[in-house]
Coordinates of C-alpha atoms in Angstrom, one line a residue:
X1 CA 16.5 198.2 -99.4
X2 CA 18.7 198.7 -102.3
X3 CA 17.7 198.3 -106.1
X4 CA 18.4 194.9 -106.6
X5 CA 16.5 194.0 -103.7
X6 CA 13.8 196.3 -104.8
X7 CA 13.6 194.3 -108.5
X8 CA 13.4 190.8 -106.9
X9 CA 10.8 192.1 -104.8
X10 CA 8.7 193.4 -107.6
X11 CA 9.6 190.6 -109.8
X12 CA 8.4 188.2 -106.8
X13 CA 5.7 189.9 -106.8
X14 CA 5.2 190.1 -110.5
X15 CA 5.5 186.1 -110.9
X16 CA 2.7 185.3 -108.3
X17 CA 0.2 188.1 -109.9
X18 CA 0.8 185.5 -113.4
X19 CA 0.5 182.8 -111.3
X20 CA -3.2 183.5 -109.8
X21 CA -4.0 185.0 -113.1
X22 CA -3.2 181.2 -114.3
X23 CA -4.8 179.8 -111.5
X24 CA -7.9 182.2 -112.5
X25 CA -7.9 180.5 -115.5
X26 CA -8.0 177.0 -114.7
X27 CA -10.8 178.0 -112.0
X28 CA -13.4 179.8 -114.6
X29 CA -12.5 176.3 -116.9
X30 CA -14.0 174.1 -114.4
X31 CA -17.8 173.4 -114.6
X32 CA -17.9 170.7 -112.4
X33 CA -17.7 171.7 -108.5
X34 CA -16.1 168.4 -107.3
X35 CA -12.7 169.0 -109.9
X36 CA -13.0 172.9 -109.0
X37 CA -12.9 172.4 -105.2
X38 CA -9.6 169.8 -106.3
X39 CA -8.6 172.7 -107.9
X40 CA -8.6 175.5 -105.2
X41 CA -6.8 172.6 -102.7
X42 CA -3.9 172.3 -105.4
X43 CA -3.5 175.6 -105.7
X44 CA -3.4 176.6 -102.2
X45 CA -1.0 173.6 -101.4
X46 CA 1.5 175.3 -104.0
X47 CA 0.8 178.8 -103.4
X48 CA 1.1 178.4 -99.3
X49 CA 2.5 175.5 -98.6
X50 CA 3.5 176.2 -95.2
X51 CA 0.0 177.2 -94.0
X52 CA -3.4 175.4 -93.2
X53 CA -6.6 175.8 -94.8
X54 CA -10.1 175.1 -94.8
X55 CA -12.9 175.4 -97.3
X56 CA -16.2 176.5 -95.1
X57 CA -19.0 176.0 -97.7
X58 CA -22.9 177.3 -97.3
X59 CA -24.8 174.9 -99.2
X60 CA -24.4 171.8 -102.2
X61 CA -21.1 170.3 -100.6
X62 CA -20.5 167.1 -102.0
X63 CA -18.4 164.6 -100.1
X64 CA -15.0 164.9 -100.1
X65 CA -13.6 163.1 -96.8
X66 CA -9.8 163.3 -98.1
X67 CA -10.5 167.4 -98.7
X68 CA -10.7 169.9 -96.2
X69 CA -13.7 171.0 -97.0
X70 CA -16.4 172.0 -93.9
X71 CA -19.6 172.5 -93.2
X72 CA -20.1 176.6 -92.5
X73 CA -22.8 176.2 -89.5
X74 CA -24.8 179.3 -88.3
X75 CA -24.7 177.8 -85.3
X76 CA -21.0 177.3 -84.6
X77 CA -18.9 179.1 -82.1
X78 CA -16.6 180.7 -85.2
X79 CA -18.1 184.3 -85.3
X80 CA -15.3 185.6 -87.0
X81 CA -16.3 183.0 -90.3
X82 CA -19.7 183.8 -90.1
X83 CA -19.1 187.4 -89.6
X84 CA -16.6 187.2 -92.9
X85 CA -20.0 185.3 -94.8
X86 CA -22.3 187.6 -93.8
X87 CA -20.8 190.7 -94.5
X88 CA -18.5 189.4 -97.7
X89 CA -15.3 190.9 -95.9
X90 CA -11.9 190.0 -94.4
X91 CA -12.1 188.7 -91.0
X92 CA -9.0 187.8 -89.0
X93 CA -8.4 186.0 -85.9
X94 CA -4.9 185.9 -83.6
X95 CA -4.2 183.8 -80.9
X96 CA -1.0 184.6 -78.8
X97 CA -1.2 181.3 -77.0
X98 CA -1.1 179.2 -80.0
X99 CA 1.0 182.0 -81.9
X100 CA -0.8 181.7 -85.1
X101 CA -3.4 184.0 -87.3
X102 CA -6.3 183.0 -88.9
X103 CA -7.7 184.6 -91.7
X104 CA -11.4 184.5 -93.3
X105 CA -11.9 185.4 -96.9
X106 CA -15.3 184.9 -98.5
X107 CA -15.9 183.1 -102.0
X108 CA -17.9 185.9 -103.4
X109 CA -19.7 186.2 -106.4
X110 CA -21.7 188.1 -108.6
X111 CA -25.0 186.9 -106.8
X112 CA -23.9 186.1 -103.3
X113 CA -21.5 184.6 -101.0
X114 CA -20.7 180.8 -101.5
X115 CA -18.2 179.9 -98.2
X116 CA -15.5 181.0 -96.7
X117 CA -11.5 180.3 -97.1
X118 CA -9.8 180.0 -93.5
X119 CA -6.4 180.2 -93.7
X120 CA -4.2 179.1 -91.1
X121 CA -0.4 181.0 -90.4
X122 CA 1.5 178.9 -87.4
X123 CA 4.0 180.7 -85.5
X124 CA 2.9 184.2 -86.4
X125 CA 0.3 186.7 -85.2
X126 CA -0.2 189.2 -88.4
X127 CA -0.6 188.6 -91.9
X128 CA 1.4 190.9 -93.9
X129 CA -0.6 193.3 -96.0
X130 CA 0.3 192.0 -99.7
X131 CA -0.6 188.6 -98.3
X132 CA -3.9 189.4 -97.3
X133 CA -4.5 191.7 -100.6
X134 CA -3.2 187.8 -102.8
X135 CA -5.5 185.8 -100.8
X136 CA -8.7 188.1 -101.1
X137 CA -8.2 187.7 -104.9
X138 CA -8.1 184.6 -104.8
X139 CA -10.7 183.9 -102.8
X140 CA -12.8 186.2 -105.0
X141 CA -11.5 184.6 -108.2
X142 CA -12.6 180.9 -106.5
X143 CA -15.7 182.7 -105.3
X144 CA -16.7 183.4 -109.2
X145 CA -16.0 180.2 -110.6
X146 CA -17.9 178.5 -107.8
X147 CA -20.8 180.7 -108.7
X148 CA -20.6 179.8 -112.6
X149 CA -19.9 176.2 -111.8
X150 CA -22.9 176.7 -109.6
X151 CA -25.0 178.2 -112.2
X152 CA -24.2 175.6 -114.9
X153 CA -25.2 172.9 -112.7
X154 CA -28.5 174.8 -112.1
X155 CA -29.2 175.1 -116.1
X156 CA -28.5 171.5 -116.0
X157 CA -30.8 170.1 -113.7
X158 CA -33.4 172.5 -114.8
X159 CA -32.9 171.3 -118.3
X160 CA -33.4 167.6 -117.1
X161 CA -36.1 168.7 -115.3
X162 CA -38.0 170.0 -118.5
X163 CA -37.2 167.3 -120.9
X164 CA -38.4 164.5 -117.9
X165 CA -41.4 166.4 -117.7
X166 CA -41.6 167.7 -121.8
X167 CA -41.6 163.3 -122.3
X168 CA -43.7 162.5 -119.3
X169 CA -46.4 164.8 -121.0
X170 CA -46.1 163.3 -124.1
X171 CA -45.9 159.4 -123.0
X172 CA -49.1 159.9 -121.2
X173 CA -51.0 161.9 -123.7
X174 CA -50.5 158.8 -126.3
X175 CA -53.1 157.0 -125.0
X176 CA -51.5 154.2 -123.0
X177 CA -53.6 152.0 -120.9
X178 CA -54.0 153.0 -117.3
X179 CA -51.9 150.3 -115.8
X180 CA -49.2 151.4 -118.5
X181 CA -49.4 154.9 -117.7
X182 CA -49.0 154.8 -113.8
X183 CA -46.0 152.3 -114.4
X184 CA -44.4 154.3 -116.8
X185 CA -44.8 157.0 -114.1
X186 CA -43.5 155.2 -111.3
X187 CA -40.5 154.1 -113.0
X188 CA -39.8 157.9 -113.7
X189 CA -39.9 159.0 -110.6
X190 CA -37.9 156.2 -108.9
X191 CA -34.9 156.7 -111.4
X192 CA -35.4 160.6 -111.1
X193 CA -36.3 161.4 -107.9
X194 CA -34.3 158.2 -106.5
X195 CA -37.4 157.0 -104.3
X196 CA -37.8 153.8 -102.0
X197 CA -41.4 153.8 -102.4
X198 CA -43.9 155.6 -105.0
X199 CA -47.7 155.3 -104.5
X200 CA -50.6 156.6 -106.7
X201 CA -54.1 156.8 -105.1
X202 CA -57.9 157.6 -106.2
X203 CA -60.4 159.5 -104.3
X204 CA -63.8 157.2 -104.3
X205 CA -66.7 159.1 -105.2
X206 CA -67.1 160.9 -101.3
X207 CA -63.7 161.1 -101.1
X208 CA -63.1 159.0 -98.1
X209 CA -61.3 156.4 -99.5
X210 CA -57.9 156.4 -101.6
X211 CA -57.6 153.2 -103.4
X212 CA -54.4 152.4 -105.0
X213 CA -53.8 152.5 -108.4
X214 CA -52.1 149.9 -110.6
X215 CA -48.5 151.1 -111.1
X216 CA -47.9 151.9 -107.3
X217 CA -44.7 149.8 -105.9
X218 CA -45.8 146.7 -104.2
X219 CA -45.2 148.1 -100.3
X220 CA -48.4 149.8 -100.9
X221 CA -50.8 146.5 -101.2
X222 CA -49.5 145.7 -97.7
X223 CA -51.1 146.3 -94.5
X224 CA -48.2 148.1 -93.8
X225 CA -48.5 150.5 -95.9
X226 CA -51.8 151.6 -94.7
X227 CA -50.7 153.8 -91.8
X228 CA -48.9 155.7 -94.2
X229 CA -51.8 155.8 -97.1
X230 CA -54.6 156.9 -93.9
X231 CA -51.7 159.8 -92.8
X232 CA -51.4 160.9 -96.4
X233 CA -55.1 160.6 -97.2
X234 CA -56.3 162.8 -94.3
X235 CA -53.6 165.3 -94.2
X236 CA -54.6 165.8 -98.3
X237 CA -58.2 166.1 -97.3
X238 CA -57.9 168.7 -94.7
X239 CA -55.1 170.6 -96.6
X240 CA -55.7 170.0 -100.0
X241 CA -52.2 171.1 -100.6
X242 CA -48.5 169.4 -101.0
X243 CA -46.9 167.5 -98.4
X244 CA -42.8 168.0 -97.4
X245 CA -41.8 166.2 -94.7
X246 CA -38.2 165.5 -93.9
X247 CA -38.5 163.3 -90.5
X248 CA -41.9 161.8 -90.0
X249 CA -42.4 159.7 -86.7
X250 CA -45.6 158.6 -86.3
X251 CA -46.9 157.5 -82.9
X252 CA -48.6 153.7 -84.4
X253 CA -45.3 152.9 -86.1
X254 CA -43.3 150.4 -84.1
X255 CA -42.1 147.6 -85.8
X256 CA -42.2 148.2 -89.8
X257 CA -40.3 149.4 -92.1
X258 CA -39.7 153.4 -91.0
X259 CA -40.4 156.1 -93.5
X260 CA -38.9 159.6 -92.6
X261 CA -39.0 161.5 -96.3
X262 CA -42.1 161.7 -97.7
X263 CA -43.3 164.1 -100.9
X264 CA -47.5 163.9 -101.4
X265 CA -48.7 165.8 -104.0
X266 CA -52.4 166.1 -104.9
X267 CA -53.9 165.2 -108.0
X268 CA -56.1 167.6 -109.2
X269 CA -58.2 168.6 -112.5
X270 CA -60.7 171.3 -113.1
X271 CA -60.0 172.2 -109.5
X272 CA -61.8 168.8 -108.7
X273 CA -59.0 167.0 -105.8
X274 CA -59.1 163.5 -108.0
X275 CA -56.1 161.7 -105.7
X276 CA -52.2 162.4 -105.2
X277 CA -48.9 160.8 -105.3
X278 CA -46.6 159.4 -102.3
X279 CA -43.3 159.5 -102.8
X280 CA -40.9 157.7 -99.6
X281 CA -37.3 157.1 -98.2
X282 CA -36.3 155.7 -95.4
X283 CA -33.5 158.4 -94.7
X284 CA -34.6 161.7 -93.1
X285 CA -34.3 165.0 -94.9
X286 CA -33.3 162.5 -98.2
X287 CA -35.2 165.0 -100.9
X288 CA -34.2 168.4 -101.4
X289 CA -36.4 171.5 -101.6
X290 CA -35.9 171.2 -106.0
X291 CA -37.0 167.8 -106.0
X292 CA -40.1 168.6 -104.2
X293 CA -40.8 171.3 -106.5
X294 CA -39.9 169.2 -109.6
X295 CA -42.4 166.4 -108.2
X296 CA -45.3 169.4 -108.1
X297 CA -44.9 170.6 -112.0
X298 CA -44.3 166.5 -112.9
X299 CA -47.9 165.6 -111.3
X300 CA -49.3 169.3 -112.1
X301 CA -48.8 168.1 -115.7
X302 CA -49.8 164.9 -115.5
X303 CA -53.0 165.0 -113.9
X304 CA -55.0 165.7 -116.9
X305 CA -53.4 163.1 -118.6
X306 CA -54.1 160.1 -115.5
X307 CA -57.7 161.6 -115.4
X308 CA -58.4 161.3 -118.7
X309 CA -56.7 157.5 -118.7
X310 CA -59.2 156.9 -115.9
X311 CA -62.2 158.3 -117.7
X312 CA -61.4 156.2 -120.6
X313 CA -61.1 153.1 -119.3
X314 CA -64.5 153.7 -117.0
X315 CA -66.6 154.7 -120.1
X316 CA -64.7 151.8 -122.3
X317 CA -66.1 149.2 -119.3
X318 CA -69.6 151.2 -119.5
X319 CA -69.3 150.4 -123.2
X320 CA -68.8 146.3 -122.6
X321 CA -70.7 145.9 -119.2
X322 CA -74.1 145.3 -118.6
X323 CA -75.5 147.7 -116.4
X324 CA -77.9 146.5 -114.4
X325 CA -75.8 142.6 -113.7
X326 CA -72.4 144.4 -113.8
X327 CA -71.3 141.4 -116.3
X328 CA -69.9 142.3 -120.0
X329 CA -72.4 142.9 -122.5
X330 CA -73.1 140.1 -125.3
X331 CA -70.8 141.8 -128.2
X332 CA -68.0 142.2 -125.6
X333 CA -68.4 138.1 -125.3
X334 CA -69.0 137.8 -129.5
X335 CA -65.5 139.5 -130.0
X336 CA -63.7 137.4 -127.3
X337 CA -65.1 133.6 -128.4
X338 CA -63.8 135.0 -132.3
X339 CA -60.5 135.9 -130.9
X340 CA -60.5 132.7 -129.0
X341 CA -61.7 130.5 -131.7
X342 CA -58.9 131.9 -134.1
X343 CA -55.8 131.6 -131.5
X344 CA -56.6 128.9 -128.9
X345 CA -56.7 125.1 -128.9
X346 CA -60.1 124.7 -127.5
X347 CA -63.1 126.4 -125.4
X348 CA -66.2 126.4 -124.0
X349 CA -69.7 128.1 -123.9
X350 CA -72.6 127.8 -121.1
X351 CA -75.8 129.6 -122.1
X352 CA -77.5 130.0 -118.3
X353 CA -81.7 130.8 -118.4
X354 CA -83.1 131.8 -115.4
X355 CA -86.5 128.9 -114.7
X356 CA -90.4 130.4 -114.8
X357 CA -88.6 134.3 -114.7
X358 CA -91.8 135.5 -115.8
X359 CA -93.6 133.6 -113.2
X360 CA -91.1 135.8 -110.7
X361 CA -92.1 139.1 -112.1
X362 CA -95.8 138.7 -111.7
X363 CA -95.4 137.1 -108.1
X364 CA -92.8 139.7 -107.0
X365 CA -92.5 142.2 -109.7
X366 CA -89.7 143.5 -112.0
X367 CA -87.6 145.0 -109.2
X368 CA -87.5 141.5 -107.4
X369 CA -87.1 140.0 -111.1
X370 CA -84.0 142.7 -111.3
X371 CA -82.2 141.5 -108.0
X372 CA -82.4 137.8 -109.1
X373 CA -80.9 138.4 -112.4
X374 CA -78.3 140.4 -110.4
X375 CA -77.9 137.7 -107.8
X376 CA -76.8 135.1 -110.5
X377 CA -74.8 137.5 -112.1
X378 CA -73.0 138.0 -109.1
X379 CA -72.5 133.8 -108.8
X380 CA -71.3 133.7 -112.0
X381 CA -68.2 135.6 -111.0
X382 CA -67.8 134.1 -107.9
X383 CA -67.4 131.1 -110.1
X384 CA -65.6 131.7 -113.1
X385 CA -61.2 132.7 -113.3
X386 CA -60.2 136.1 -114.2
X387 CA -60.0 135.3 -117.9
X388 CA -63.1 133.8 -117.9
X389 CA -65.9 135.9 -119.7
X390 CA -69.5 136.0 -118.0
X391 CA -71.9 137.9 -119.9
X392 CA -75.8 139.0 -120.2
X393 CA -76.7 137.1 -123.6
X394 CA -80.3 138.7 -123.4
X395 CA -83.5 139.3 -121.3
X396 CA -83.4 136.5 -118.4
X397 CA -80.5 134.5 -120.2
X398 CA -77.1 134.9 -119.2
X399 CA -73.7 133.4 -120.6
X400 CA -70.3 132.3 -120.0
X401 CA -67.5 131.4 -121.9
X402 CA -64.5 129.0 -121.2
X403 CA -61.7 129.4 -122.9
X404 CA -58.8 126.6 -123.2
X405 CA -61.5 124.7 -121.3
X406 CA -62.5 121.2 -121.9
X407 CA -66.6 120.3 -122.5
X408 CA -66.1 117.8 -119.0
X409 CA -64.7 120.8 -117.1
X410 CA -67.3 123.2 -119.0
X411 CA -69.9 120.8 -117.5
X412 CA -69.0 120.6 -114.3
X413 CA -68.5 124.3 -113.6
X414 CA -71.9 124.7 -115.3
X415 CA -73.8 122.1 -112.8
X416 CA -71.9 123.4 -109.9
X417 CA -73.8 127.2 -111.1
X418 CA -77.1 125.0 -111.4
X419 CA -76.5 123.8 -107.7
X420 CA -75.4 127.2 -106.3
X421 CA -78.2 129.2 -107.7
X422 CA -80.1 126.7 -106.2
X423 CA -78.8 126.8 -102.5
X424 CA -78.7 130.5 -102.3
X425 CA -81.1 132.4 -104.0
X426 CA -84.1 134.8 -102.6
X427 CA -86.3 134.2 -103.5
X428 CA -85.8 130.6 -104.4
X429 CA -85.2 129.9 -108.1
X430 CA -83.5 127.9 -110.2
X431 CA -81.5 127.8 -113.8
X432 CA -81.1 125.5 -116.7
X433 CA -78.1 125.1 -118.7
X434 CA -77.0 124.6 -122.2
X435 CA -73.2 123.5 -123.3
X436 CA -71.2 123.6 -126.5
X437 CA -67.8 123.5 -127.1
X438 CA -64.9 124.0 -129.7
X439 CA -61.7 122.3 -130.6
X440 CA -59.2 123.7 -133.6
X441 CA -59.1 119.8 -134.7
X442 CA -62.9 120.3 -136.3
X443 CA -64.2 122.6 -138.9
X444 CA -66.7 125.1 -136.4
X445 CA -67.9 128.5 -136.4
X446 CA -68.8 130.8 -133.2
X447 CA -72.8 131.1 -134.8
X448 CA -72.8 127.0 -135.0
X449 CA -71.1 127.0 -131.4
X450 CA -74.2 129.0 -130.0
X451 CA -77.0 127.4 -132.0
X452 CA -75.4 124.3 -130.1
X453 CA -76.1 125.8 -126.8
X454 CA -79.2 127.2 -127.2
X455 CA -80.3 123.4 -128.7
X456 CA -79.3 121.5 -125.1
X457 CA -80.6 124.7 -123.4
X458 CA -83.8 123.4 -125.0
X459 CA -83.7 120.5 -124.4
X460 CA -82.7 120.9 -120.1
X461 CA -86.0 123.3 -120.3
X462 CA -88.3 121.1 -121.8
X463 CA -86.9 118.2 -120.1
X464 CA -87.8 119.4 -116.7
X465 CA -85.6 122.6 -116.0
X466 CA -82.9 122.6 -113.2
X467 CA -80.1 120.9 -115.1
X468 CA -77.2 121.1 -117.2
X469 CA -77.1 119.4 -121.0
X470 CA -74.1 119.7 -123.3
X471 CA -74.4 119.5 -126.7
X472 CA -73.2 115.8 -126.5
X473 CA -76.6 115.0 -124.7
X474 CA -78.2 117.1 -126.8
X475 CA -77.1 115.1 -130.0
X476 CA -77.8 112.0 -128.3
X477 CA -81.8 113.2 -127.6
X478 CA -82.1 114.5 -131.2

């Protein structure tokens, strides 16, 4: 080779050496793994455009059907990769049949091994040595910037995962209602986690039971729903420790809707196993390992919080119930007919006294006199809406109020009481009834609305018991 020769050589070789220096550049600019992979395809394409190449990742690949971008499977029949990924080193393959070499060069970085480059050279069997010196630097250089663009995602995600967690934490400790707080949670981890299905559940007192909690998606007030809930519930029990599962097939599922990724996590405060979570997608294997973990630390710090919302709520309907008839307690029902009175159009107001009671607790005694009060009580519901207010007014006299109800309808739901009590008590007893009622077109007061009742009330005892009088009979007898 004479001198001139000898310069273009070394110039050649000069112009690549800036070139991947350039290349290494744009590589360790890119953050985002989808544009870097573009990258290293571009660059190979104009580097060696004559040969064939594959990138064999380990891990993280996103889709990229118009890239050749593979899989790297441990269980493949390319030892030759998987030799050059486990030990981080050239690898080379040669095939005298095909006449071409094959060349393995692992994307190393500072922290591991990230894939492997295959490169493909038709129509010769050897790579020269300059060649395979250019390509191991650039495998190495794509290697790094994979690993940083690796990283960087990593900080992301864990960022995202803090600050989801940092506001779920401080949404639930504002004291929301308990129906707002497992919402609020649901919607969180569906838009997070990007669920199917999310479930929250509550131990009963002996823990054999897991009753669903407002918040839950809808699937899980279907019968459905329940092989799922009964497979969570006793697998929590047993365990008392976080489900994974990636492809669930249960034996008594043959016709519903089919489940394979399921995350349960158990909710539990002061060690105390209060409930868990169920989180569900149809596809198998649909959750990654992070999200799992993520769901533990979002329930871990939320538990004290949905405890506490629970706790609340039980001791604010110990505060307005009745104890012993399970109905709200008389200044529950003062604060609802004020409210009423001041925003509605209209309502109504039964005062119910149970006939002879004192009769009752000398024949049978107090405990008998208890289950008859209770026994009424529990008719009352069954006849009243949800808005409805049924309350203990006092001693043997019980009360409901109506509101947006008229004093005919008022009348008729209190006769129908009168008639029930009647029927099905043990043992046999009966009530009488006083109405009252309201309407924003006359001048009225809640104290005038029950002095009302309690007058018919009177006047249904005295005239014989076992009736209903509204306070338009009762003006009429007076």
């Amino acid at each position: 080779m004479d001198d001139l020769e000898r310069d273009l050589t070394l110039q050649n070789e000069e112009n690549r050496y800036k070139q991947l220096f350039l290349v290494t550049e744009t590589f360790y600019s890119l953050l985002d793994k989808d544009a870097l992979l573009r990258e290293i395809i571009v660059s190979l394409e104009q580097l060696y455009p004559s040969f064939s190449y594959y990138l064999l990742l380990s891990q993280d690949n996103p889709i990229q059907n118009e890239l050749p971008i593979m899989d790297l499977e441990y269980d493949s029949e390319n030892v030759a990769a998987i030799n050059s990924y486990v030990s981080g080193t050239i690898q080379m393959e040669f095939s005298l049949e095909e006449k071409r070499a094959i060349l393995y060069a692992p994307f190393k970085g500072k922290q591991g091994v990230y894939g492997v480059l295959q490169v493909i050279a038709s129509n010769t069997l050897e790579f020269p040595k300059n060649e395979i010196e250019f390509i191991t630097l650039f495998a190495n250089a794509a290697g790094g910037a994979l690993e940083n663009a690796q990283l960087y995602q990593q900080s992301r995600r864990v960022i995202s995962d803090l600050q989801l967690i940092n506001e779920t934490s401080h949404r639930l400790n504002s004291n929301l209602r308990l129906a707002e707080t497992m919402t609020y949670m649901s919607e969180q981890i569906k838009h997070s986690f990007d669920s199917q299905e999310v479930g929250f559940f509550l131990f009963s007192h002996d823990q054999v039971i897991a009753n669903v909690l407002p918040g839950s998606t809808p699937f899980f007030s279907t019968k459905q729903a329940r092989i799922y809930i009964d497979f969570i519930n006793d697998k929590i029990l047993q365990e008392k420790d976080s489900l994974f599962i990636g492809d669930l097939h249960l034996p008594k599922i043959y016709d519903i809707t089919r489940f394979r990724s399921i995350m349960a996590i158990p909710m539990i405060e002061s060690e105390n196993l209060k409930g868990f979570s169920i989180v569900m997608h149809q596809e198998p294997y649909f959750f990654s390992f992070e999200k799992f973990k993520l769901l533990q630390l979002l329930i871990h710090h939320s538990s004290l919080a949905l405890t506490n919302s629970i706790l609340r709520e039980e001791l604010e309907k110990m505060i307005i119930t009745d104890h012993l008839t399970k109905l709200h307690s008389r200044n529950y029902l003062d604060e609802k007919i004020q409210l009423s009175m001041k925003h509605e159009e209209e309502g109504t107001f039964i005062i119910i006294d149970i006939d002879n009671f004192k009769d009752i607790n000398d024949t049978y005694g107090h405990q008998v006199g208890d289950e008859v009060l209770i026994q009424v009580a529990n008719l009352i519901k069954c006849n009243i809406r949800g808005n409805d207010v049924g309350a203990r007014w006092g001693g043997e006299e019980l009360a409901i109020y109506l509101p947006k109800v008229t004093l005919e309808t008022g009348v008729s739901i209190a006769e129908r009481l009168v008639e029930k009590v009647s029927q099905c008590s043990n043992p046999p007893i009966t009530v009488s009834c006083g109405v009252s009622y309201w309407n924003k077109d006359r001048l009225d007061s809640y104290n005038y609305l029950f002095k009302r009742a309690d007058e018919a009330l009177y006047i249904a005892k005295s005239t014989g018991k076992n009736k209903v009088v509204s306070q338009r009979n009762s003006i009429r007898a007076s």
